[in-house]
Short mmCIF file of C-alpha atoms in Angstrom, two decimals:
data_model
loop_
_atom_site.label_atom_id
_atom_site.label_comp_id
_atom_site.label_asym_id
_atom_site.label_seq_id
_atom_site.Cartn_x
_atom_site.Cartn_y
_atom_site.Cartn_z
CA UNK A 1 3.88 -27.25 -3.69
CA UNK A 2 3.18 -23.79 -5.69
CA UNK A 3 2.56 -20.72 -3.43
CA UNK A 4 0.26 -17.89 -3.68
CA UNK A 5 0.45 -16.28 -7.03
CA UNK A 6 -0.16 -12.60 -7.89
CA UNK A 7 0.06 -10.25 -10.82
CA UNK A 8 1.26 -7.79 -11.75
CA UNK A 9 3.95 -7.25 -9.45
CA UNK A 10 4.19 -3.57 -10.07
CA UNK A 11 1.60 -1.10 -11.31
CA UNK A 12 1.57 2.62 -11.74
CA UNK A 13 -1.24 4.75 -12.86
CA UNK A 14 -2.61 8.00 -12.79
CA UNK A 15 -5.57 9.07 -10.33
CA UNK A 16 -8.95 8.39 -11.59
CA UNK A 17 -7.70 5.59 -13.59
CA UNK A 18 -8.84 1.85 -12.83
CA UNK A 19 -6.64 -1.08 -12.09
CA UNK A 20 -7.16 -4.72 -11.42
CA UNK A 21 -5.05 -7.36 -9.70
CA UNK A 22 -4.93 -10.86 -9.77
CA UNK A 23 -4.34 -13.67 -7.37
CA UNK A 24 -4.55 -17.50 -7.56
CA UNK A 25 -4.24 -19.31 -4.04
CA UNK A 26 -2.53 -22.39 -2.91
CA UNK A 27 -4.36 -25.38 -4.61
CA UNK A 28 -7.41 -26.64 -2.16
CA UNK A 29 -7.25 -23.37 -0.15
CA UNK A 30 -10.96 -22.43 0.73
CA UNK A 31 -10.37 -19.05 2.19
CA UNK A 32 -8.76 -16.15 0.33
CA UNK A 33 -7.82 -12.89 1.81
CA UNK A 34 -6.99 -9.56 0.29
CA UNK A 35 -4.92 -7.19 2.47
CA UNK A 36 -3.65 -3.53 1.79
CA UNK A 37 -0.40 -2.69 3.35
CA UNK A 38 0.58 0.96 3.21
CA UNK A 39 4.22 1.81 3.38
CA UNK A 40 5.39 2.14 7.24
CA UNK A 41 2.20 -0.10 8.32
CA UNK A 42 1.18 -3.36 9.07
CA UNK A 43 -1.21 -5.31 6.47
CA UNK A 44 -5.02 -4.33 6.79
CA UNK A 45 -7.81 -6.73 5.72
CA UNK A 46 -9.92 -5.60 2.81
CA UNK A 47 -11.97 -8.69 2.08
CA UNK A 48 -11.91 -12.18 3.03
CA UNK A 49 -13.61 -14.85 0.98
CA UNK A 50 -14.81 -18.57 1.92
CA UNK A 51 -15.05 -20.48 -1.24
CA UNK A 52 -16.87 -17.81 -3.51
CA UNK A 53 -18.55 -16.18 -0.84
CA UNK A 54 -17.63 -13.11 1.21
CA UNK A 55 -17.19 -13.52 4.72
CA UNK A 56 -15.79 -9.95 5.82
CA UNK A 57 -15.79 -6.97 3.62
CA UNK A 58 -16.35 -4.29 6.45
CA UNK A 59 -12.83 -2.53 5.55
CA UNK A 60 -13.47 -2.50 1.71
CA UNK A 61 -14.16 1.12 0.58
CA UNK A 62 -16.88 -0.13 -1.58
CA UNK A 63 -17.63 2.99 -3.38
CA UNK A 64 -14.37 2.31 -5.26
CA UNK A 65 -13.09 -1.09 -4.47
CA UNK A 66 -14.74 -4.38 -5.57
CA UNK A 67 -13.47 -8.06 -5.58
CA UNK A 68 -14.74 -11.02 -6.69
CA UNK A 69 -13.93 -14.82 -6.48
CA UNK A 70 -16.50 -16.41 -8.95
CA UNK A 71 -15.34 -20.11 -9.16
CA UNK A 72 -14.04 -20.20 -5.75
CA UNK A 73 -10.42 -20.44 -6.99
CA UNK A 74 -8.76 -17.25 -8.35
CA UNK A 75 -9.84 -13.76 -7.28
CA UNK A 76 -9.66 -10.26 -8.92
CA UNK A 77 -9.53 -7.13 -6.88
CA UNK A 78 -10.32 -3.77 -8.67
CA UNK A 79 -10.10 -0.15 -7.76
CA UNK A 80 -11.98 2.34 -9.88
CA UNK A 81 -11.20 5.01 -9.86
CA UNK A 82 -8.03 5.29 -8.07
CA UNK A 83 -6.97 7.93 -5.65
CA UNK A 84 -3.47 8.93 -4.49
CA UNK A 85 -3.98 7.18 -0.94
CA UNK A 86 -4.54 3.82 -2.61
CA UNK A 87 -0.83 3.67 -3.34
CA UNK A 88 0.17 0.50 -1.46
CA UNK A 89 1.09 -3.22 -1.56
CA UNK A 90 -2.03 -5.47 -2.08
CA UNK A 91 -1.23 -8.91 -0.64
CA UNK A 92 -3.43 -11.75 -1.28
CA UNK A 93 -3.16 -14.71 1.05
CA UNK A 94 -4.70 -18.20 1.37
CA UNK A 95 -5.50 -20.85 3.98
CA UNK A 96 -7.06 -24.20 3.92
CA UNK A 97 -9.65 -23.12 6.68
CA UNK A 98 -10.26 -19.87 8.24
CA UNK A 99 -10.45 -21.03 12.01
CA UNK A 100 -6.53 -21.85 13.14
CA UNK A 101 -4.79 -22.47 9.77
CA UNK A 102 -1.89 -20.50 8.88
CA UNK A 103 -2.50 -17.89 6.33
CA UNK A 104 0.15 -18.07 3.38
CA UNK A 105 1.04 -14.78 1.29
CA UNK A 106 1.84 -14.13 -2.21
CA UNK A 107 4.60 -11.59 -3.40
CA UNK A 108 2.05 -8.67 -3.52
CA UNK A 109 1.53 -6.09 -6.06
CA UNK A 110 2.83 -2.62 -5.53
CA UNK A 111 0.63 0.01 -6.82
CA UNK A 112 1.80 3.74 -7.08
CA UNK A 113 -1.03 6.21 -8.01
CA UNK A 114 0.28 9.43 -9.44
CA UNK B 1 -11.21 -4.70 20.02
CA UNK B 2 -8.01 -6.89 19.34
CA UNK B 3 -4.71 -5.43 18.80
CA UNK B 4 -1.17 -6.08 18.74
CA UNK B 5 1.62 -3.41 19.51
CA UNK B 6 5.52 -3.81 18.64
CA UNK B 7 7.00 -1.02 20.81
CA UNK B 8 10.32 -0.83 18.78
CA UNK B 9 10.51 0.41 15.32
CA UNK B 10 14.03 -0.90 14.83
CA UNK B 11 16.18 -3.35 16.78
CA UNK B 12 19.82 -3.71 16.05
CA UNK B 13 22.22 -6.57 16.98
CA UNK B 14 25.63 -7.94 16.31
CA UNK B 15 25.78 -11.09 14.38
CA UNK B 16 26.10 -14.03 16.61
CA UNK B 17 24.26 -12.39 19.48
CA UNK B 18 20.91 -13.46 20.49
CA UNK B 19 18.04 -11.15 19.41
CA UNK B 20 14.52 -10.26 20.83
CA UNK B 21 11.80 -8.72 18.72
CA UNK B 22 9.01 -7.66 21.10
CA UNK B 23 5.24 -8.05 20.77
CA UNK B 24 2.21 -7.40 23.03
CA UNK B 25 -1.18 -8.28 22.63
CA UNK B 26 -4.91 -7.28 23.64
CA UNK B 27 -7.63 -9.98 23.07
CA UNK B 28 -10.59 -11.17 24.71
CA UNK B 29 -10.21 -15.08 25.64
CA UNK B 30 -7.36 -17.20 24.17
CA UNK B 31 -5.45 -15.61 21.56
CA UNK B 32 -4.14 -17.01 18.20
CA UNK B 33 -0.63 -15.61 17.62
CA UNK B 34 1.57 -15.34 14.35
CA UNK B 35 4.94 -14.07 13.56
CA UNK B 36 5.84 -12.99 9.88
CA UNK B 37 8.78 -11.86 8.32
CA UNK B 38 8.98 -9.70 5.13
CA UNK B 39 11.93 -9.07 2.99
CA UNK B 40 12.28 -6.21 0.50
CA UNK B 41 9.99 -6.46 -2.19
CA UNK B 42 8.44 -9.65 -1.12
CA UNK B 43 5.28 -10.91 0.51
CA UNK B 44 4.95 -12.21 4.22
CA UNK B 45 6.65 -15.43 4.97
CA UNK B 46 5.17 -17.44 8.01
CA UNK B 47 7.61 -18.11 10.89
CA UNK B 48 5.61 -19.51 13.56
CA UNK B 49 2.27 -19.35 15.55
CA UNK B 50 0.77 -20.06 18.89
CA UNK B 51 -2.70 -21.52 19.08
CA UNK B 52 -2.39 -23.71 22.19
CA UNK B 53 -0.16 -25.89 24.24
CA UNK B 54 3.57 -25.30 24.95
CA UNK B 55 4.05 -21.86 25.47
CA UNK B 56 7.72 -21.96 23.74
CA UNK B 57 7.10 -22.39 20.17
CA UNK B 58 9.58 -23.36 17.56
CA UNK B 59 9.56 -21.94 13.92
CA UNK B 60 11.42 -21.79 10.70
CA UNK B 61 15.06 -20.34 10.39
CA UNK B 62 15.88 -21.11 14.17
CA UNK B 63 13.36 -18.72 15.49
CA UNK B 64 11.28 -19.22 18.44
CA UNK B 65 8.73 -17.24 20.32
CA UNK B 66 7.45 -17.28 23.87
CA UNK B 67 3.69 -16.83 24.88
CA UNK B 68 3.43 -15.33 28.22
CA UNK B 69 -0.30 -14.84 29.31
CA UNK B 70 0.32 -12.71 32.55
CA UNK B 71 2.15 -10.11 30.36
CA UNK B 72 0.22 -10.58 27.27
CA UNK B 73 3.48 -10.99 25.43
CA UNK B 74 4.80 -12.97 22.47
CA UNK B 75 8.27 -11.94 21.88
CA UNK B 76 10.10 -13.55 18.88
CA UNK B 77 13.62 -14.78 19.78
CA UNK B 78 16.71 -16.28 18.12
CA UNK B 79 19.80 -17.49 20.04
CA UNK B 80 22.32 -16.45 17.32
CA UNK B 81 21.46 -13.64 14.78
CA UNK B 82 22.56 -14.01 11.18
CA UNK B 83 23.15 -10.86 8.76
CA UNK B 84 20.47 -12.77 6.70
CA UNK B 85 18.02 -12.21 9.19
CA UNK B 86 17.84 -8.63 8.68
CA UNK B 87 14.23 -7.88 7.81
CA UNK B 88 10.93 -6.38 8.60
CA UNK B 89 9.05 -8.51 11.43
CA UNK B 90 5.34 -8.57 11.90
CA UNK B 91 3.58 -9.94 14.92
CA UNK B 92 -0.02 -10.60 14.27
CA UNK B 93 -3.38 -11.91 16.30
CA UNK B 94 -6.25 -13.79 14.73
CA UNK B 95 -9.28 -11.44 15.36
CA UNK B 96 -12.40 -12.52 17.32
CA UNK B 97 -15.87 -11.43 16.15
CA UNK B 98 -18.93 -12.01 18.22
CA UNK B 99 -19.18 -15.58 17.23
CA UNK B 100 -15.58 -16.61 17.57
CA UNK B 101 -12.49 -16.33 15.13
CA UNK B 102 -13.29 -14.49 12.10
CA UNK B 103 -9.95 -15.39 10.47
CA UNK B 104 -8.69 -12.01 9.87
CA UNK B 105 -5.30 -11.19 11.07
CA UNK B 106 -4.65 -7.94 12.77
CA UNK B 107 -0.88 -6.81 12.41
CA UNK B 108 1.24 -4.70 14.40
CA UNK B 109 3.47 -1.84 12.79
CA UNK B 110 6.30 -4.07 12.25
CA UNK B 111 9.61 -3.94 13.75
CA UNK B 112 12.92 -3.76 11.28
CA UNK B 113 15.69 -6.06 12.51
CA UNK B 114 19.18 -4.94 11.40
CA UNK B 115 22.01 -7.40 11.96
CA UNK B 116 25.26 -6.08 11.57
CA UNK B 117 28.48 -8.05 10.93
#
């Protein structure tokens, strides 16, 4: 069974530029999560989707971050414009359901904002 | 608010010795607890979880964890450490909203495990 796929693996941009990350969850998983992991910290949830609907985006900085999961499968997370403090690893995870099931993580995208 | 704490930034053990990575939690009601491991430049890999039932949970790669409700702890253990176990370990708890679990995982700060030959 294929795992969670993410691309790109690494991205370097200048501040105020825009960037997008892509995630393809494990086949059949209805729930998709985006986490932000700043160096030296544990991951923090940015947004949770159930199929193509948003369940929780309370921690998403909506003035600059946006995410979509239009067909309930793959997802895109965008930052526009980027700030220096957005430098982090962006992790995508998926689970078959949100209640008790395990979340499986992709390899992450390491973003560096200069 | 739900939270987890990993009191040690780093744990050092010799290969072949038992290891323990500590985690304590603060939640309302019954907790759903998880351990993940992260190798350099890799995502998080699931090790084990406690939902209900037996307090001793066995997971991947010979790891196990003991749920202790009275001490609100969920320590990760392994009887005999390997050099290849050296990595960053995260404890996490499933968040509980007003209507129950929300799905969101709340992570500790992480503990670096260093196993020396």
